[in-house]
């Protein structure tokens, strides 16, 4: 595709130079613009996969955030433990 675009620029540029609409410098400006634009598009393409992976990860994250739990914590009619008294013993802990 890149070489085809070079050929097209040269062909059309040659026709425009012959007709007197453009100069050789104008044609080479267009040629270099096509060259730089093609290289920029080539450098962007590997990053598209990273953006797609980020979009998929964000969709999963928003799915978890938007999840409505089956248990309503604001409802006082649910079961609750009678005794919360317990103890935690730490043994052989050194700092």
Tab-separated table of N, CA, C and O in Angstrom, residues 15-88:
chain	number	residue	atom	x	y	z
A	15	UNK	N	1.585	14.709	-13.513
A	15	UNK	CA	0.519	15.313	-14.322
A	15	UNK	C	0.278	16.771	-13.933
A	15	UNK	O	0.058	17.632	-14.786
A	16	UNK	N	0.317	17.050	-12.624
A	16	UNK	CA	0.082	18.436	-12.168
A	16	UNK	C	1.256	19.350	-12.518
A	16	UNK	O	1.060	20.544	-12.773
A	17	UNK	N	2.476	18.800	-12.527
A	17	UNK	CA	3.632	19.612	-12.931
A	17	UNK	C	3.537	19.937	-14.423
A	17	UNK	O	3.787	21.076	-14.841
A	18	UNK	N	3.163	18.943	-15.218
A	18	UNK	CA	3.038	19.165	-16.670
A	18	UNK	C	1.956	20.201	-16.972
A	18	UNK	O	2.110	21.062	-17.830
A	19	UNK	N	0.849	20.136	-16.218
A	19	UNK	CA	-0.233	21.102	-16.475
A	19	UNK	C	0.084	22.483	-15.926
A	19	UNK	O	-0.617	23.443	-16.234
A	20	UNK	N	1.121	22.600	-15.098
A	20	UNK	CA	1.529	23.895	-14.571
A	20	UNK	C	0.835	24.294	-13.278
A	20	UNK	O	1.015	25.407	-12.799
A	21	UNK	N	0.044	23.382	-12.693
A	21	UNK	CA	-0.656	23.717	-11.448
A	21	UNK	C	0.269	23.650	-10.229
A	21	UNK	O	0.068	24.371	-9.256
A	22	UNK	N	1.247	22.752	-10.256
A	22	UNK	CA	2.140	22.568	-9.117
A	22	UNK	C	3.584	22.620	-9.591
A	22	UNK	O	3.877	22.423	-10.776
A	23	UNK	N	4.480	22.842	-8.632
A	23	UNK	CA	5.915	22.771	-8.911
A	23	UNK	C	6.452	21.454	-8.357
A	23	UNK	O	5.752	20.727	-7.641
A	24	UNK	N	7.699	21.160	-8.693
A	24	UNK	CA	8.325	19.937	-8.176
A	24	UNK	C	8.416	19.937	-6.657
A	24	UNK	O	8.262	18.899	-6.011
A	25	UNK	N	8.660	21.107	-6.082
A	25	UNK	CA	8.734	21.210	-4.621
A	25	UNK	C	7.406	20.884	-3.964
A	25	UNK	O	7.366	20.238	-2.906
A	26	UNK	N	6.305	21.309	-4.580
A	26	UNK	CA	4.981	21.001	-4.039
A	26	UNK	C	4.720	19.487	-4.062
A	26	UNK	O	4.173	18.920	-3.117
A	27	UNK	N	5.126	18.841	-5.122
A	27	UNK	CA	4.923	17.397	-5.239
A	27	UNK	C	5.742	16.662	-4.177
A	27	UNK	O	5.256	15.720	-3.540
A	28	UNK	N	6.982	17.099	-3.974
A	28	UNK	CA	7.785	16.441	-2.944
A	28	UNK	C	7.257	16.723	-1.551
A	28	UNK	O	7.379	15.880	-0.656
A	29	UNK	N	6.670	17.879	-1.320
A	29	UNK	CA	6.020	18.142	-0.030
A	29	UNK	C	4.890	17.152	0.212
A	29	UNK	O	4.737	16.613	1.311
A	30	UNK	N	4.094	16.908	-0.811
A	30	UNK	CA	3.003	15.937	-0.692
A	30	UNK	C	3.566	14.535	-0.469
A	30	UNK	O	3.069	13.764	0.353
A	31	UNK	N	4.637	14.194	-1.193
A	31	UNK	CA	5.260	12.876	-1.048
A	31	UNK	C	5.741	12.664	0.387
A	31	UNK	O	5.479	11.617	0.985
A	32	UNK	N	6.412	13.644	0.961
A	32	UNK	CA	6.905	13.498	2.328
A	32	UNK	C	5.764	13.496	3.337
A	32	UNK	O	5.835	12.828	4.371
A	33	UNK	N	4.693	14.225	3.062
A	33	UNK	CA	3.530	14.189	3.953
A	33	UNK	C	2.905	12.805	3.960
A	33	UNK	O	2.531	12.276	5.012
A	34	UNK	N	2.815	12.173	2.778
A	34	UNK	CA	2.283	10.810	2.691
A	34	UNK	C	3.223	9.842	3.405
A	34	UNK	O	2.784	8.937	4.135
A	35	UNK	N	4.516	10.016	3.232
A	35	UNK	CA	5.506	9.158	3.876
A	35	UNK	C	5.408	9.243	5.389
A	35	UNK	O	5.326	8.226	6.082
A	36	UNK	N	5.380	10.434	5.925
A	36	UNK	CA	5.327	10.620	7.380
A	36	UNK	C	3.985	10.144	7.931
A	36	UNK	O	3.907	9.520	8.992
A	37	UNK	N	2.898	10.418	7.205
A	37	UNK	CA	1.585	9.950	7.645
A	37	UNK	C	1.499	8.441	7.666
A	37	UNK	O	0.942	7.841	8.592
A	38	UNK	N	2.063	7.785	6.657
A	38	UNK	CA	2.066	6.318	6.627
A	38	UNK	C	2.874	5.725	7.760
A	38	UNK	O	2.477	4.721	8.371
A	39	UNK	N	4.017	6.333	8.069
A	39	UNK	CA	4.829	5.830	9.180
A	39	UNK	C	4.105	6.034	10.509
A	39	UNK	O	4.158	5.168	11.389
A	40	UNK	N	3.421	7.151	10.666
A	40	UNK	CA	2.686	7.401	11.906
A	40	UNK	C	1.568	6.388	12.088
A	40	UNK	O	1.352	5.875	13.195
A	41	UNK	N	0.845	6.078	11.011
A	41	UNK	CA	-0.212	5.070	11.110
A	41	UNK	C	0.367	3.701	11.424
A	41	UNK	O	-0.235	2.914	12.161
A	42	UNK	N	1.534	3.391	10.895
A	42	UNK	CA	2.185	2.125	11.195
A	42	UNK	C	2.620	2.014	12.646
A	42	UNK	O	2.618	0.929	13.224
A	43	UNK	N	2.983	3.119	13.252
A	43	UNK	CA	3.400	3.101	14.651
A	43	UNK	C	2.222	3.068	15.603
A	43	UNK	O	2.360	2.658	16.749
A	44	UNK	N	1.057	3.487	15.156
A	44	UNK	CA	-0.131	3.502	16.013
A	44	UNK	C	-0.752	2.114	16.136
A	44	UNK	O	-1.288	1.753	17.180
A	45	UNK	N	-0.649	1.318	15.095
A	45	UNK	CA	-1.375	0.042	15.052
A	45	UNK	C	-1.060	-0.914	16.201
A	45	UNK	O	-1.975	-1.578	16.687
A	46	UNK	N	0.170	-1.044	16.711
A	46	UNK	CA	0.372	-1.942	17.855
A	46	UNK	C	-0.344	-1.478	19.125
A	46	UNK	O	-0.709	-2.295	19.969
A	47	UNK	N	-0.561	-0.194	19.246
A	47	UNK	CA	-1.203	0.322	20.452
A	47	UNK	C	-2.704	0.106	20.457
A	47	UNK	O	-3.337	0.210	21.505
A	48	UNK	N	-3.279	-0.173	19.305
A	48	UNK	CA	-4.720	-0.391	19.239
A	48	UNK	C	-5.103	-1.615	20.065
A	48	UNK	O	-6.142	-1.617	20.741
A	49	UNK	N	-4.283	-2.648	20.064
A	49	UNK	CA	-4.558	-3.848	20.863
A	49	UNK	C	-4.553	-3.521	22.355
A	49	UNK	O	-5.387	-4.044	23.107
A	50	UNK	N	-3.652	-2.658	22.786
A	50	UNK	CA	-3.611	-2.274	24.199
A	50	UNK	C	-4.865	-1.497	24.587
A	50	UNK	O	-5.423	-1.700	25.677
A	51	UNK	N	-5.334	-0.622	23.706
A	51	UNK	CA	-6.567	0.112	23.994
A	51	UNK	C	-7.770	-0.827	24.049
A	51	UNK	O	-8.660	-0.659	24.881
A	52	UNK	N	-7.802	-1.823	23.179
A	52	UNK	CA	-8.901	-2.790	23.188
A	52	UNK	C	-8.887	-3.613	24.477
A	52	UNK	O	-9.945	-3.859	25.074
A	53	UNK	N	-7.699	-4.005	24.931
A	53	UNK	CA	-7.601	-4.760	26.189
A	53	UNK	C	-8.024	-3.883	27.370
A	53	UNK	O	-8.707	-4.361	28.291
A	54	UNK	N	-7.653	-2.623	27.358
A	54	UNK	CA	-8.069	-1.708	28.422
A	54	UNK	C	-9.568	-1.495	28.435
A	54	UNK	O	-10.187	-1.414	29.496
A	55	UNK	N	-10.162	-1.419	27.256
A	55	UNK	CA	-11.617	-1.250	27.170
A	55	UNK	C	-12.336	-2.473	27.724
A	55	UNK	O	-13.329	-2.346	28.439
A	56	UNK	N	-11.829	-3.664	27.411
A	56	UNK	CA	-12.439	-4.892	27.928
A	56	UNK	C	-12.293	-4.975	29.442
A	56	UNK	O	-13.236	-5.372	30.143
A	57	UNK	N	-11.132	-4.593	29.961
A	57	UNK	CA	-10.925	-4.610	31.408
A	57	UNK	C	-11.830	-3.600	32.103
A	57	UNK	O	-12.383	-3.879	33.177
A	58	UNK	N	-11.985	-2.428	31.513
A	58	UNK	CA	-12.859	-1.408	32.102
A	58	UNK	C	-14.311	-1.866	32.101
A	58	UNK	O	-15.047	-1.600	33.051
A	59	UNK	N	-14.723	-2.580	31.053
A	59	UNK	CA	-16.100	-3.087	31.010
A	59	UNK	C	-16.339	-4.066	32.144
A	59	UNK	O	-17.390	-4.023	32.802
A	60	UNK	N	-15.371	-4.946	32.411
A	60	UNK	CA	-15.511	-5.890	33.526
A	60	UNK	C	-15.530	-5.144	34.862
A	60	UNK	O	-16.289	-5.498	35.772
A	61	UNK	N	-14.703	-4.123	34.992
A	61	UNK	CA	-14.651	-3.368	36.240
A	61	UNK	C	-15.978	-2.642	36.488
A	61	UNK	O	-16.513	-2.670	37.608
A	62	UNK	N	-16.532	-2.004	35.472
A	62	UNK	CA	-17.804	-1.309	35.634
A	62	UNK	C	-18.944	-2.287	35.884
A	62	UNK	O	-19.917	-1.949	36.564
A	63	UNK	N	-18.830	-3.487	35.360
A	63	UNK	CA	-19.838	-4.509	35.630
A	63	UNK	C	-19.843	-4.871	37.117
A	63	UNK	O	-20.903	-5.019	37.726
A	64	UNK	N	-18.675	-4.973	37.708
A	64	UNK	CA	-18.584	-5.270	39.148
A	64	UNK	C	-19.084	-4.087	39.969
A	64	UNK	O	-19.802	-4.255	40.967
A	65	UNK	N	-18.730	-2.873	39.570
A	65	UNK	CA	-19.157	-1.684	40.317
A	65	UNK	C	-20.669	-1.523	40.278
A	65	UNK	O	-21.300	-1.175	41.279
A	66	UNK	N	-21.283	-1.789	39.116
A	66	UNK	CA	-22.723	-1.606	38.964
A	66	UNK	C	-23.544	-2.767	39.505
A	66	UNK	O	-24.780	-2.698	39.488
A	67	UNK	N	-22.889	-3.805	39.977
A	67	UNK	CA	-23.603	-4.982	40.483
A	67	UNK	C	-24.427	-4.621	41.720
A	67	UNK	O	-23.943	-3.968	42.639
A	68	UNK	N	-25.688	-5.043	41.745
A	68	UNK	CA	-26.558	-4.841	42.907
A	68	UNK	C	-26.537	-6.133	43.715
A	68	UNK	O	-26.927	-7.188	43.214
A	69	UNK	N	-26.072	-6.081	44.975
A	69	UNK	CA	-25.976	-7.311	45.759
A	69	UNK	C	-27.357	-7.870	46.092
A	69	UNK	O	-28.348	-7.143	46.186
A	70	UNK	N	-27.417	-9.193	46.277
A	70	UNK	CA	-28.682	-9.851	46.603
A	70	UNK	C	-29.120	-9.548	48.035
A	70	UNK	O	-30.312	-9.615	48.355
A	71	UNK	N	-28.178	-9.206	48.892
A	71	UNK	CA	-28.493	-8.913	50.298
A	71	UNK	C	-28.597	-7.405	50.471
A	71	UNK	O	-27.676	-6.664	50.144
A	72	UNK	N	-29.743	-6.953	51.000
A	72	UNK	CA	-29.951	-5.531	51.259
A	72	UNK	C	-29.486	-5.231	52.673
A	72	UNK	O	-30.117	-5.645	53.651
A	73	UNK	N	-28.398	-4.500	52.820
A	73	UNK	CA	-27.851	-4.231	54.152
A	73	UNK	C	-28.672	-3.202	54.919
A	73	UNK	O	-28.537	-3.075	56.136
A	74	UNK	N	-29.538	-2.465	54.252
A	74	UNK	CA	-30.350	-1.453	54.921
A	74	UNK	C	-31.658	-2.033	55.461
A	74	UNK	O	-32.389	-1.350	56.176
A	75	UNK	N	-31.969	-3.269	55.147
A	75	UNK	CA	-33.209	-3.903	55.604
A	75	UNK	C	-33.001	-4.466	57.007
A	75	UNK	O	-32.195	-5.362	57.215
A	76	UNK	N	-33.749	-3.984	58.013
A	76	UNK	CA	-33.554	-4.474	59.389
A	76	UNK	C	-34.222	-5.826	59.640
A	76	UNK	O	-34.052	-6.400	60.713
A	77	UNK	N	-34.978	-6.375	58.704
A	77	UNK	CA	-35.698	-7.626	58.922
A	77	UNK	C	-34.834	-8.862	58.737
A	77	UNK	O	-35.281	-9.976	58.987
A	78	UNK	N	-33.618	-8.720	58.288
A	78	UNK	CA	-32.765	-9.879	58.029
A	78	UNK	C	-32.220	-10.491	59.311
A	78	UNK	O	-32.422	-10.000	60.431
A	79	UNK	N	-31.547	-11.615	59.164
A	79	UNK	CA	-30.924	-12.287	60.300
A	79	UNK	C	-29.678	-11.538	60.723
A	79	UNK	O	-28.943	-11.012	59.907
A	80	UNK	N	-29.452	-11.503	62.020
A	80	UNK	CA	-28.237	-10.897	62.540
A	80	UNK	C	-27.721	-11.762	63.677
A	80	UNK	O	-28.501	-12.394	64.394
A	81	UNK	N	-26.422	-11.841	63.870
A	81	UNK	CA	-25.866	-12.678	64.945
A	81	UNK	C	-26.228	-12.105	66.313
A	81	UNK	O	-26.323	-10.887	66.503
A	82	UNK	N	-26.456	-13.026	67.260
A	82	UNK	CA	-26.820	-12.596	68.605
A	82	UNK	C	-25.617	-12.105	69.393
A	82	UNK	O	-25.714	-11.163	70.168
A	83	UNK	N	-24.491	-12.754	69.220
A	83	UNK	CA	-23.318	-12.406	70.015
A	83	UNK	C	-22.131	-12.194	69.084
A	83	UNK	O	-21.776	-13.076	68.300
A	84	UNK	N	-21.548	-11.023	69.162
A	84	UNK	CA	-20.356	-10.741	68.375
A	84	UNK	C	-19.086	-10.836	69.211
A	84	UNK	O	-18.009	-10.526	68.729
A	85	UNK	N	-19.222	-11.228	70.447
A	85	UNK	CA	-18.072	-11.296	71.333
A	85	UNK	C	-17.158	-12.450	70.967
A	85	UNK	O	-17.565	-13.596	70.937
A	86	UNK	N	-15.938	-12.142	70.687
A	86	UNK	CA	-14.932	-13.149	70.419
A	86	UNK	C	-13.585	-12.516	70.681
A	86	UNK	O	-13.468	-11.330	70.922
A	87	UNK	N	-12.567	-13.322	70.654
A	87	UNK	CA	-11.248	-12.787	70.901
A	87	UNK	C	-10.265	-13.316	69.857
A	87	UNK	O	-10.446	-14.400	69.320
A	88	UNK	N	-9.261	-12.519	69.611
A	88	UNK	CA	-8.203	-12.900	68.699
A	88	UNK	C	-6.934	-13.022	69.489
A	88	UNK	O	-6.552	-12.110	70.220
